[in-house]
Amino acid sequence: MTELKGALIGCGFFAVNQMHAWKDVDGAQIIAICDRDPERLKIVGDQFGIERRYSDAAALFADGGFDFVDIATTVQSHRALVEMAAAHKIPAICQKPFAKTLSDAKAMVRACADAGIPLMVHENFRWQTPIQAVKTVLQSGAIGEPFWGRFSFRSGYDVFSGQPYLAEGERFIIEDLGIHTLDIARFILGDVKTLTARTKRVNPKIKGEDVATIMLDHQNGATSIVDVSYATKLGTEPFPETLIEIDGTLGTIRLSQGYRLEVNSAEGTTVSNASPKLLSWASRPWHNIQESVLAIQQHWADRLTAGGETSTSGADNLKTFALVEAAYDSAAHGRTVDIEAMLR
Ligand code: NAD
Ligand code: 89V
């Protein structure tokens, strides 16, 4: 099999995980990197032995010689870089949050569709082992038709030391973390008709909201709650676990802290361990996220080689991104938002 060649733009905090994962992906490797910060370019270039280094994305694309680009910068540059990829007809992966606004995100999807190139959003949380395990149980039919769910991420973990920009934006937890939880809710219970949200800022040292409670009406009739907090101090810190409760017509699923998966069905109660693997380059407690980075990047390489839309394509991610915008709108104006209307 010919190995796909990739270029990575943005050599910051999270890109190190992506670079490690690319080393483990079958059928793809990174051959060039780009960062406008010379220090980050050197650190990542030296760590992963990459000779081709660029401080300017336009120069990287002009030189070419790669089959895809992995955009690992923060949101401000996503639209310009995705459109640059489309202009050069280079398939692109773009980190979350996909864009600054839904209208930017729609333009990015359109640009890639017009150029005929695949676009995937690096929305990795649905690729976590425990989340996949919940989906597998639901698909088995063991709990019947789901009618209620809760997707919960409550933590007191200091995310600001690794990602200082998270303390500075007007928007915080929904845009950065809730975006993953909302995507998991869609992945498990399907697309959403309407959304209602409430937010709070508890930590006085940050600008944006650090607590959000969101109610979703899914198209299949199920109702779910997505609740996220970085102001929750617990005895045993659960970061970065998403806890899940699903009630179905024939039983229930509970994914609880410590990756404990309990299924109650007509067959009785089963308890299993849905822990992620600790990859050789991973470290606790991030190993759950790190394993999902490898899974999503392997999925990209497989789809790029064999063809077919990725699970978190740009088009798919519009439906998650709309929930983010709707949550801010709902919390600001105290109203329920029609998601289908936003996507028309
Ligand atoms: P960071 O600030 O540490 O790194 C971003 C890097 O991109 C910096 O080195 C910066 O110099 C570079 N950069 C920015 N614009 C550029 C441009 N136009 N050209 C070249 N280089 C440019 O940020 P981070 O914490 O690594 O986050 C990056 C993205 O990853 C964010 O969108 C964040 O939300 C996302 N993220 C995702 C996960 C996940 O699990 N999916 C986890 C953490 C962060
Ligand atoms: O996934 C993210 O984007 C990260 C974190 C898990 C820390 O919220 O910012």
mmCIF file of C-alpha atoms and ligand atoms in Angstrom:
data_model
loop_
_atom_site.group_PDB
_atom_site.id
_atom_site.type_symbol
_atom_site.label_atom_id
_atom_site.label_comp_id
_atom_site.label_asym_id
_atom_site.label_seq_id
_atom_site.Cartn_x
_atom_site.Cartn_y
_atom_site.Cartn_z
ATOM 1 C CA MET A 1 0.000 0.000 0.000
ATOM 2 C CA THR A 2 1.307 3.502 -0.841
ATOM 3 C CA GLU A 3 1.760 5.583 2.279
ATOM 4 C CA LEU A 4 -0.183 8.875 2.312
ATOM 5 C CA LYS A 5 1.950 11.936 2.926
ATOM 6 C CA GLY A 6 0.593 14.647 5.185
ATOM 7 C CA ALA A 7 1.558 18.152 6.298
ATOM 8 C CA LEU A 8 0.620 19.471 9.729
ATOM 9 C CA ILE A 9 -0.044 23.170 10.398
ATOM 10 C CA GLY A 10 0.075 24.397 14.002
ATOM 11 C CA CYS A 11 2.697 22.783 16.253
ATOM 12 C CA GLY A 12 1.208 23.770 19.622
ATOM 13 C CA PHE A 13 0.017 22.013 22.775
ATOM 14 C CA PHE A 14 -2.354 19.496 21.191
ATOM 15 C CA ALA A 15 -0.477 18.924 17.923
ATOM 16 C CA VAL A 16 2.107 16.879 19.833
ATOM 17 C CA ASN A 17 -0.600 14.238 20.414
ATOM 18 C CA GLN A 18 -1.509 14.341 16.732
ATOM 19 C CA MET A 19 2.152 13.922 15.719
ATOM 20 C CA HIS A 20 2.569 10.920 18.061
ATOM 21 C CA ALA A 21 -0.619 9.400 16.679
ATOM 22 C CA TRP A 22 0.490 9.883 13.042
ATOM 23 C CA LYS A 23 3.564 7.772 13.868
ATOM 24 C CA ASP A 24 1.177 4.935 14.871
ATOM 25 C CA VAL A 25 -1.272 5.316 11.951
ATOM 26 C CA ASP A 26 -1.037 2.592 9.300
ATOM 27 C CA GLY A 27 -0.786 4.051 5.798
ATOM 28 C CA ALA A 28 0.057 7.702 6.550
ATOM 29 C CA GLN A 29 2.958 9.804 7.748
ATOM 30 C CA ILE A 30 3.706 13.494 8.264
ATOM 31 C CA ILE A 31 6.440 14.818 5.973
ATOM 32 C CA ALA A 32 6.205 18.591 6.542
ATOM 33 C CA ILE A 33 5.178 20.901 9.368
ATOM 34 C CA CYS A 34 4.312 24.580 9.658
ATOM 35 C CA ASP A 35 4.049 27.044 12.528
ATOM 36 C CA ARG A 36 4.450 30.788 12.550
ATOM 37 C CA ASP A 37 6.158 30.480 15.964
ATOM 38 C CA PRO A 38 9.806 29.426 15.270
ATOM 39 C CA GLU A 39 10.205 27.947 18.741
ATOM 40 C CA ARG A 40 7.229 25.579 18.358
ATOM 41 C CA LEU A 41 8.405 24.672 14.830
ATOM 42 C CA LYS A 42 11.816 23.685 16.174
ATOM 43 C CA ILE A 43 10.507 21.768 19.205
ATOM 44 C CA VAL A 44 8.084 19.643 17.171
ATOM 45 C CA GLY A 45 10.400 19.329 14.147
ATOM 46 C CA ASP A 46 13.273 18.067 16.320
ATOM 47 C CA GLN A 47 11.060 15.801 18.463
ATOM 48 C CA PHE A 48 9.547 14.028 15.450
ATOM 49 C CA GLY A 49 12.492 14.294 13.041
ATOM 50 C CA ILE A 50 10.691 16.379 10.390
ATOM 51 C CA GLU A 51 13.091 18.190 8.027
ATOM 52 C CA ARG A 52 10.596 20.167 5.926
ATOM 53 C CA ARG A 53 9.588 23.127 8.111
ATOM 54 C CA TYR A 54 7.607 26.260 7.184
ATOM 55 C CA SER A 55 6.707 29.432 9.021
ATOM 56 C CA ASP A 56 4.071 30.320 6.424
ATOM 57 C CA ALA A 57 1.211 28.075 5.297
ATOM 58 C CA ALA A 58 1.061 29.682 1.835
ATOM 59 C CA ALA A 59 4.703 28.656 1.228
ATOM 60 C CA LEU A 60 3.945 25.109 2.432
ATOM 61 C CA PHE A 61 1.030 24.755 -0.010
ATOM 62 C CA ALA A 62 3.039 26.357 -2.835
ATOM 63 C CA ASP A 63 5.797 23.727 -2.418
ATOM 64 C CA GLY A 64 3.220 20.896 -2.162
ATOM 65 C CA GLY A 65 4.292 17.251 -2.306
ATOM 66 C CA PHE A 66 1.703 15.979 0.211
ATOM 67 C CA ASP A 67 -1.686 14.232 -0.050
ATOM 68 C CA PHE A 68 -3.481 15.877 2.887
ATOM 69 C CA VAL A 69 -3.140 18.631 5.460
ATOM 70 C CA ASP A 70 -3.841 18.375 9.195
ATOM 71 C CA ILE A 71 -4.805 21.818 10.547
ATOM 72 C CA ALA A 72 -4.068 21.876 14.287
ATOM 73 C CA THR A 73 -4.152 25.637 14.869
ATOM 74 C CA THR A 74 -6.673 27.453 17.065
ATOM 75 C CA VAL A 75 -10.000 28.549 15.582
ATOM 76 C CA GLN A 76 -8.994 32.035 14.340
ATOM 77 C CA SER A 77 -7.065 30.598 11.363
ATOM 78 C CA HIS A 78 -9.321 27.630 10.488
ATOM 79 C CA ARG A 79 -11.364 29.236 7.714
ATOM 80 C CA ALA A 80 -8.374 30.762 5.906
ATOM 81 C CA LEU A 81 -6.369 27.525 6.092
ATOM 82 C CA VAL A 82 -9.227 25.257 5.007
ATOM 83 C CA GLU A 83 -9.932 27.571 2.069
ATOM 84 C CA MET A 84 -6.224 27.504 1.198
ATOM 85 C CA ALA A 85 -6.365 23.690 1.189
ATOM 86 C CA ALA A 86 -9.448 23.807 -1.058
ATOM 87 C CA ALA A 87 -7.721 26.239 -3.453
ATOM 88 C CA HIS A 88 -4.842 23.725 -3.769
ATOM 89 C CA LYS A 89 -7.251 20.730 -3.906
ATOM 90 C CA ILE A 90 -5.617 19.162 -0.837
ATOM 91 C CA PRO A 91 -7.898 17.035 1.438
ATOM 92 C CA ALA A 92 -8.036 18.617 4.892
ATOM 93 C CA ILE A 93 -8.528 17.751 8.535
ATOM 94 C CA CYS A 94 -9.481 20.744 10.694
ATOM 95 C CA GLN A 95 -9.338 20.854 14.496
ATOM 96 C CA LYS A 96 -12.432 21.757 16.514
ATOM 97 C CA PRO A 97 -13.999 24.239 17.022
ATOM 98 C CA PHE A 98 -14.495 24.041 13.271
ATOM 99 C CA ALA A 99 -15.005 27.798 12.819
ATOM 100 C CA LYS A 100 -15.786 31.036 14.597
ATOM 101 C CA THR A 101 -19.383 31.097 13.314
ATOM 102 C CA LEU A 102 -21.829 28.693 11.650
ATOM 103 C CA SER A 103 -21.782 30.855 8.558
ATOM 104 C CA ASP A 104 -17.961 30.465 8.309
ATOM 105 C CA ALA A 105 -18.328 26.699 8.838
ATOM 106 C CA LYS A 106 -20.913 26.472 6.031
ATOM 107 C CA ALA A 107 -18.581 28.425 3.704
ATOM 108 C CA MET A 108 -15.704 26.031 4.530
ATOM 109 C CA VAL A 109 -17.843 22.967 3.741
ATOM 110 C CA ARG A 110 -18.948 24.596 0.478
ATOM 111 C CA ALA A 111 -15.363 25.484 -0.531
ATOM 112 C CA CYS A 112 -14.206 21.869 -0.046
ATOM 113 C CA ALA A 113 -17.267 20.422 -1.811
ATOM 114 C CA ASP A 114 -16.705 22.769 -4.775
ATOM 115 C CA ALA A 115 -13.032 21.735 -4.883
ATOM 116 C CA GLY A 116 -14.052 18.052 -4.677
ATOM 117 C CA ILE A 117 -11.855 17.368 -1.630
ATOM 118 C CA PRO A 118 -12.680 15.505 1.603
ATOM 119 C CA LEU A 119 -12.885 17.624 4.764
ATOM 120 C CA MET A 120 -12.935 16.080 8.241
ATOM 121 C CA VAL A 121 -13.282 17.900 11.552
ATOM 122 C CA HIS A 122 -10.948 16.518 14.222
ATOM 123 C CA GLU A 123 -13.908 15.808 16.538
ATOM 124 C CA ASN A 124 -12.265 12.943 18.369
ATOM 125 C CA PHE A 125 -14.399 12.456 21.508
ATOM 126 C CA ARG A 126 -16.907 10.151 19.764
ATOM 127 C CA TRP A 127 -13.906 7.918 18.971
ATOM 128 C CA GLN A 128 -13.133 7.288 22.660
ATOM 129 C CA THR A 129 -13.315 3.620 23.651
ATOM 130 C CA PRO A 130 -16.027 4.148 26.347
ATOM 131 C CA ILE A 131 -18.202 6.229 23.986
ATOM 132 C CA GLN A 132 -17.918 3.599 21.236
ATOM 133 C CA ALA A 133 -18.839 0.950 23.839
ATOM 134 C CA VAL A 134 -22.069 2.798 24.739
ATOM 135 C CA LYS A 135 -22.972 3.111 21.050
ATOM 136 C CA THR A 136 -22.356 -0.621 20.509
ATOM 137 C CA VAL A 137 -24.695 -1.570 23.383
ATOM 138 C CA LEU A 138 -27.404 0.774 22.094
ATOM 139 C CA GLN A 139 -27.089 -0.618 18.548
ATOM 140 C CA SER A 140 -27.415 -4.191 19.892
ATOM 141 C CA GLY A 141 -31.023 -3.376 20.851
ATOM 142 C CA ALA A 142 -30.465 -4.610 24.432
ATOM 143 C CA ILE A 143 -32.168 -1.582 25.995
ATOM 144 C CA GLY A 144 -34.804 -1.117 23.276
ATOM 145 C CA GLU A 145 -35.620 2.369 22.012
ATOM 146 C CA PRO A 146 -33.820 5.149 23.905
ATOM 147 C CA PHE A 147 -36.176 7.846 25.208
ATOM 148 C CA TRP A 148 -33.898 9.806 27.584
ATOM 149 C CA GLY A 149 -30.195 10.517 27.996
ATOM 150 C CA ARG A 150 -27.664 12.481 29.997
ATOM 151 C CA PHE A 151 -24.164 13.361 28.773
ATOM 152 C CA SER A 152 -22.195 14.856 31.596
ATOM 153 C CA PHE A 153 -18.677 16.302 31.929
ATOM 154 C CA ARG A 154 -18.155 17.890 35.352
ATOM 155 C CA SER A 155 -14.627 18.661 36.500
ATOM 156 C CA GLY A 156 -12.378 20.974 38.495
ATOM 157 C CA TYR A 157 -9.286 20.198 36.370
ATOM 158 C CA ASP A 158 -6.967 23.113 35.574
ATOM 159 C CA VAL A 159 -7.197 23.228 31.782
ATOM 160 C CA PHE A 160 -5.816 26.775 31.717
ATOM 161 C CA SER A 161 -2.207 25.860 32.476
ATOM 162 C CA GLY A 162 -1.888 23.810 29.247
ATOM 163 C CA GLN A 163 -4.227 25.999 27.187
ATOM 164 C CA PRO A 164 -4.017 29.581 28.563
ATOM 165 C CA TYR A 165 -6.152 30.969 25.699
ATOM 166 C CA LEU A 166 -9.160 29.179 27.205
ATOM 167 C CA ALA A 167 -9.286 31.768 30.019
ATOM 168 C CA GLU A 168 -9.283 34.676 27.603
ATOM 169 C CA GLY A 169 -12.234 34.192 25.245
ATOM 170 C CA GLU A 170 -15.729 35.637 25.711
ATOM 171 C CA ARG A 171 -16.910 32.059 25.105
ATOM 172 C CA PHE A 172 -15.388 29.117 26.927
ATOM 173 C CA ILE A 173 -16.889 25.813 27.994
ATOM 174 C CA ILE A 174 -19.577 25.269 25.342
ATOM 175 C CA GLU A 175 -17.283 26.265 22.478
ATOM 176 C CA ASP A 176 -14.263 24.308 23.731
ATOM 177 C CA LEU A 177 -15.554 21.276 25.649
ATOM 178 C CA GLY A 178 -19.344 21.236 25.339
ATOM 179 C CA ILE A 179 -18.829 20.994 21.576
ATOM 180 C CA HIS A 180 -17.476 17.459 22.189
ATOM 181 C CA THR A 181 -20.293 16.556 24.595
ATOM 182 C CA LEU A 182 -22.943 17.836 22.168
ATOM 183 C CA ASP A 183 -21.306 15.787 19.404
ATOM 184 C CA ILE A 184 -21.444 12.685 21.622
ATOM 185 C CA ALA A 185 -25.159 13.331 22.287
ATOM 186 C CA ARG A 186 -25.767 13.496 18.506
ATOM 187 C CA PHE A 187 -23.617 10.413 17.899
ATOM 188 C CA ILE A 188 -25.560 8.381 20.483
ATOM 189 C CA LEU A 189 -29.138 9.704 20.221
ATOM 190 C CA GLY A 190 -29.170 11.250 16.745
ATOM 191 C CA ASP A 191 -29.757 14.713 15.331
ATOM 192 C CA VAL A 192 -31.492 17.453 17.233
ATOM 193 C CA LYS A 193 -34.699 19.422 16.574
ATOM 194 C CA THR A 194 -34.614 22.060 19.319
ATOM 195 C CA LEU A 195 -32.267 23.179 22.104
ATOM 196 C CA THR A 196 -32.601 25.148 25.349
ATOM 197 C CA ALA A 197 -29.575 26.226 27.431
ATOM 198 C CA ARG A 198 -28.489 28.016 30.595
ATOM 199 C CA THR A 199 -24.908 29.110 31.379
ATOM 200 C CA LYS A 200 -22.906 30.505 34.315
ATOM 201 C CA ARG A 201 -19.427 31.775 35.049
ATOM 202 C CA VAL A 202 -18.259 30.565 38.473
ATOM 203 C CA ASN A 203 -14.476 31.105 38.198
ATOM 204 C CA PRO A 204 -13.898 34.888 38.458
ATOM 205 C CA LYS A 205 -10.429 34.616 36.848
ATOM 206 C CA ILE A 206 -11.732 33.700 33.392
ATOM 207 C CA LYS A 207 -13.791 35.639 30.842
ATOM 208 C CA GLY A 208 -16.229 33.071 29.495
ATOM 209 C CA GLU A 209 -18.833 30.705 30.946
ATOM 210 C CA ASP A 210 -17.516 27.634 32.781
ATOM 211 C CA VAL A 211 -20.866 25.918 33.467
ATOM 212 C CA ALA A 212 -23.620 25.024 30.989
ATOM 213 C CA THR A 213 -26.810 22.969 31.142
ATOM 214 C CA ILE A 214 -28.379 22.181 27.777
ATOM 215 C CA MET A 215 -31.602 20.322 26.954
ATOM 216 C CA LEU A 216 -31.914 18.671 23.541
ATOM 217 C CA ASP A 217 -35.056 17.418 21.767
ATOM 218 C CA HIS A 218 -33.777 14.755 19.359
ATOM 219 C CA GLN A 219 -35.463 13.998 16.031
ATOM 220 C CA ASN A 220 -36.269 10.440 17.232
ATOM 221 C CA GLY A 221 -38.353 11.811 20.124
ATOM 222 C CA ALA A 222 -35.706 11.272 22.841
ATOM 223 C CA THR A 223 -34.843 14.091 25.258
ATOM 224 C CA SER A 224 -31.345 14.554 26.621
ATOM 225 C CA ILE A 225 -29.379 16.757 28.954
ATOM 226 C CA VAL A 226 -25.823 17.840 28.166
ATOM 227 C CA ASP A 227 -24.255 19.291 31.307
ATOM 228 C CA VAL A 228 -20.678 20.543 31.427
ATOM 229 C CA SER A 229 -18.688 22.285 34.143
ATOM 230 C CA TYR A 230 -15.100 23.220 34.971
ATOM 231 C CA ALA A 231 -16.230 24.548 38.374
ATOM 232 C CA THR A 232 -17.020 21.180 39.956
ATOM 233 C CA LYS A 233 -14.611 20.057 42.684
ATOM 234 C CA LEU A 234 -15.006 16.350 43.383
ATOM 235 C CA GLY A 235 -13.229 13.889 45.687
ATOM 236 C CA THR A 236 -11.833 11.942 42.736
ATOM 237 C CA GLU A 237 -11.237 14.182 39.718
ATOM 238 C CA PRO A 238 -12.948 12.623 36.667
ATOM 239 C CA PHE A 239 -11.173 14.647 33.912
ATOM 240 C CA PRO A 240 -11.549 13.937 31.008
ATOM 241 C CA GLU A 241 -14.334 11.396 31.344
ATOM 242 C CA THR A 242 -17.780 11.916 29.816
ATOM 243 C CA LEU A 243 -20.383 10.141 31.939
ATOM 244 C CA ILE A 244 -23.477 8.819 30.186
ATOM 245 C CA GLU A 245 -26.943 7.661 31.243
ATOM 246 C CA ILE A 246 -29.379 6.263 28.681
ATOM 247 C CA ASP A 247 -32.880 5.013 29.496
ATOM 248 C CA GLY A 248 -34.546 2.788 26.898
ATOM 249 C CA THR A 249 -37.870 1.003 26.620
ATOM 250 C CA LEU A 250 -36.256 -2.326 27.625
ATOM 251 C CA GLY A 251 -33.405 -1.256 29.905
ATOM 252 C CA THR A 252 -30.691 1.240 30.767
ATOM 253 C CA ILE A 253 -27.022 2.023 30.133
ATOM 254 C CA ARG A 254 -24.827 3.756 32.714
ATOM 255 C CA LEU A 255 -21.237 4.802 31.922
ATOM 256 C CA SER A 256 -19.898 6.009 35.245
ATOM 257 C CA GLN A 257 -16.644 7.336 36.640
ATOM 258 C CA GLY A 258 -13.695 4.963 36.233
ATOM 259 C CA TYR A 259 -15.027 3.784 32.833
ATOM 260 C CA ARG A 260 -17.534 1.430 34.504
ATOM 261 C CA LEU A 261 -20.173 0.369 31.987
ATOM 262 C CA GLU A 262 -23.404 -1.095 33.404
ATOM 263 C CA VAL A 263 -26.147 -2.445 31.164
ATOM 264 C CA ASN A 264 -29.549 -3.419 32.562
ATOM 265 C CA SER A 265 -31.682 -5.379 30.107
ATOM 266 C CA ALA A 266 -34.123 -8.277 29.972
ATOM 267 C CA GLU A 267 -31.064 -10.537 30.295
ATOM 268 C CA GLY A 268 -30.142 -9.005 33.659
ATOM 269 C CA THR A 269 -27.298 -6.699 34.700
ATOM 270 C CA THR A 270 -23.816 -6.770 33.192
ATOM 271 C CA VAL A 271 -20.901 -4.637 34.333
ATOM 272 C CA SER A 272 -17.771 -4.225 32.199
ATOM 273 C CA ASN A 273 -14.647 -2.101 32.077
ATOM 274 C CA ALA A 274 -14.665 0.321 29.121
ATOM 275 C CA SER A 275 -11.233 1.822 29.892
ATOM 276 C CA PRO A 276 -9.167 3.195 27.049
ATOM 277 C CA LYS A 277 -5.731 1.738 26.265
ATOM 278 C CA LEU A 278 -2.680 3.533 27.621
ATOM 279 C CA LEU A 279 -0.681 3.992 24.385
ATOM 280 C CA SER A 280 3.128 3.986 24.654
ATOM 281 C CA TRP A 281 3.319 7.784 24.239
ATOM 282 C CA ALA A 282 0.210 8.588 26.300
ATOM 283 C CA SER A 283 -0.079 9.765 29.898
ATOM 284 C CA ARG A 284 -2.902 9.687 32.431
ATOM 285 C CA PRO A 285 -5.459 11.240 32.643
ATOM 286 C CA TRP A 286 -5.182 12.286 28.976
ATOM 287 C CA HIS A 287 -4.882 8.706 27.644
ATOM 288 C CA ASN A 288 -8.611 8.524 26.873
ATOM 289 C CA ILE A 289 -8.340 11.548 24.576
ATOM 290 C CA GLN A 290 -4.972 10.455 23.193
ATOM 291 C CA GLU A 291 -6.284 7.032 22.153
ATOM 292 C CA SER A 292 -9.204 8.715 20.354
ATOM 293 C CA VAL A 293 -6.740 10.906 18.417
ATOM 294 C CA LEU A 294 -5.114 7.785 17.011
ATOM 295 C CA ALA A 295 -8.539 6.292 16.210
ATOM 296 C CA ILE A 296 -9.808 9.339 14.296
ATOM 297 C CA GLN A 297 -6.544 9.776 12.371
ATOM 298 C CA GLN A 298 -6.545 6.059 11.403
ATOM 299 C CA HIS A 299 -10.170 6.501 10.251
ATOM 300 C CA TRP A 300 -9.070 9.459 8.070
ATOM 301 C CA ALA A 301 -6.212 7.482 6.504
ATOM 302 C CA ASP A 302 -8.517 4.520 5.842
ATOM 303 C CA ARG A 303 -11.227 6.681 4.246
ATOM 304 C CA LEU A 304 -8.766 8.712 2.191
ATOM 305 C CA THR A 305 -7.319 5.468 0.841
ATOM 306 C CA ALA A 306 -10.569 3.542 0.283
ATOM 307 C CA GLY A 307 -13.005 6.445 -0.295
ATOM 308 C CA GLY A 308 -16.219 7.307 1.564
ATOM 309 C CA GLU A 309 -17.264 10.075 3.930
ATOM 310 C CA THR A 310 -15.642 10.301 7.345
ATOM 311 C CA SER A 311 -17.758 10.003 10.496
ATOM 312 C CA THR A 312 -17.054 13.627 11.454
ATOM 313 C CA SER A 313 -16.971 15.177 7.985
ATOM 314 C CA GLY A 314 -17.336 18.939 7.658
ATOM 315 C CA ALA A 315 -20.975 18.423 6.612
ATOM 316 C CA ASP A 316 -21.652 16.258 9.677
ATOM 317 C CA ASN A 317 -19.957 18.735 11.988
ATOM 318 C CA LEU A 318 -22.245 21.585 10.871
ATOM 319 C CA LYS A 319 -24.959 19.790 12.860
ATOM 320 C CA THR A 320 -22.783 19.801 15.993
ATOM 321 C CA PHE A 321 -21.557 23.344 15.449
ATOM 322 C CA ALA A 322 -25.161 24.574 15.097
ATOM 323 C CA LEU A 323 -25.805 23.243 18.621
ATOM 324 C CA VAL A 324 -22.927 25.348 19.965
ATOM 325 C CA GLU A 325 -24.259 28.529 18.407
ATOM 326 C CA ALA A 326 -27.799 27.682 19.468
ATOM 327 C CA ALA A 327 -26.686 27.109 23.074
ATOM 328 C CA TYR A 328 -25.161 30.598 23.288
ATOM 329 C CA ASP A 329 -28.230 32.107 21.637
ATOM 330 C CA SER A 330 -30.617 30.241 23.945
ATOM 331 C CA ALA A 331 -28.683 31.153 27.102
ATOM 332 C CA ALA A 332 -28.423 34.815 26.072
ATOM 333 C CA HIS A 333 -32.088 35.246 25.134
ATOM 334 C CA GLY A 334 -33.830 32.662 27.324
ATOM 335 C CA ARG A 335 -35.478 30.984 24.346
ATOM 336 C CA THR A 336 -35.658 27.563 22.738
ATOM 337 C CA VAL A 337 -33.828 27.446 19.401
ATOM 338 C CA ASP A 338 -34.964 25.581 16.265
ATOM 339 C CA ILE A 339 -31.871 23.706 15.025
ATOM 340 C CA GLU A 340 -33.385 22.496 11.763
ATOM 341 C CA ALA A 341 -34.058 26.131 10.765
ATOM 342 C CA MET A 342 -30.401 27.034 11.426
ATOM 343 C CA LEU A 343 -29.202 24.306 9.075
ATOM 344 C CA ARG A 344 -31.525 25.147 6.172
HETATM 345 P P1 NAD B 1 -1.834 26.236 20.774
HETATM 346 O O1 NAD B 1 -2.046 27.707 20.845
HETATM 347 O O2 NAD B 1 -0.992 25.577 21.818
HETATM 348 O O3 NAD B 1 -1.224 25.836 19.361
HETATM 349 C C1 NAD B 1 -1.631 26.428 18.155
HETATM 350 C C2 NAD B 1 -0.364 26.601 17.281
HETATM 351 O O4 NAD B 1 -0.787 27.034 16.009
HETATM 352 C C3 NAD B 1 0.589 27.660 17.842
HETATM 353 O O5 NAD B 1 1.885 27.101 17.941
HETATM 354 C C4 NAD B 1 0.514 28.796 16.811
HETATM 355 O O6 NAD B 1 1.742 29.484 16.658
HETATM 356 C C5 NAD B 1 0.116 28.038 15.557
HETATM 357 N N1 NAD B 1 -0.600 28.854 14.555
HETATM 358 C C6 NAD B 1 -1.729 29.585 14.745
HETATM 359 N N2 NAD B 1 -2.119 30.135 13.577
HETATM 360 C C7 NAD B 1 -1.231 29.745 12.638
HETATM 361 C C8 NAD B 1 -1.127 29.979 11.239
HETATM 362 N N3 NAD B 1 -2.002 30.727 10.569
HETATM 363 N N4 NAD B 1 -0.094 29.414 10.591
HETATM 364 C C9 NAD B 1 0.822 28.654 11.243
HETATM 365 N N5 NAD B 1 0.766 28.393 12.562
HETATM 366 C C10 NAD B 1 -0.251 28.931 13.252
HETATM 367 O O7 NAD B 1 -3.295 25.600 20.737
HETATM 368 P P2 NAD B 1 -3.701 24.086 21.114
HETATM 369 O O8 NAD B 1 -4.056 24.027 22.536
HETATM 370 O O9 NAD B 1 -2.732 23.134 20.544
HETATM 371 O O10 NAD B 1 -5.085 23.980 20.323
HETATM 372 C C11 NAD B 1 -5.122 23.883 18.930
HETATM 373 C C12 NAD B 1 -6.524 23.440 18.525
HETATM 374 O O11 NAD B 1 -6.737 22.133 19.044
HETATM 375 C C13 NAD B 1 -7.643 24.307 19.108
HETATM 376 O O12 NAD B 1 -8.598 24.553 18.113
HETATM 377 C C14 NAD B 1 -8.202 23.488 20.268
HETATM 378 O O13 NAD B 1 -9.572 23.692 20.496
HETATM 379 C C15 NAD B 1 -7.955 22.082 19.764
HETATM 380 N N6 NAD B 1 -7.834 21.087 20.827
HETATM 381 C C16 NAD B 1 -8.477 19.931 20.620
HETATM 382 C C17 NAD B 1 -8.437 18.931 21.567
HETATM 383 C C18 NAD B 1 -9.169 17.663 21.283
HETATM 384 O O14 NAD B 1 -9.250 16.753 22.094
HETATM 385 N N7 NAD B 1 -9.745 17.516 20.088
HETATM 386 C C19 NAD B 1 -7.699 19.120 22.745
HETATM 387 C C20 NAD B 1 -7.002 20.310 22.906
HETATM 388 C C21 NAD B 1 -7.072 21.297 21.918
HETATM 389 O O1 89V B 2 -10.711 18.916 23.927
HETATM 390 C C1 89V B 2 -10.325 20.061 24.089
HETATM 391 O O2 89V B 2 -10.443 20.849 23.212
HETATM 392 C C2 89V B 2 -9.570 20.491 25.325
HETATM 393 C C3 89V B 2 -10.018 19.990 26.645
HETATM 394 C C4 89V B 2 -10.357 18.531 26.712
HETATM 395 C C5 89V B 2 -8.987 20.302 27.714
HETATM 396 O O3 89V B 2 -11.152 20.748 26.959
HETATM 397 O O4 89V B 2 -9.555 21.889 25.331
#
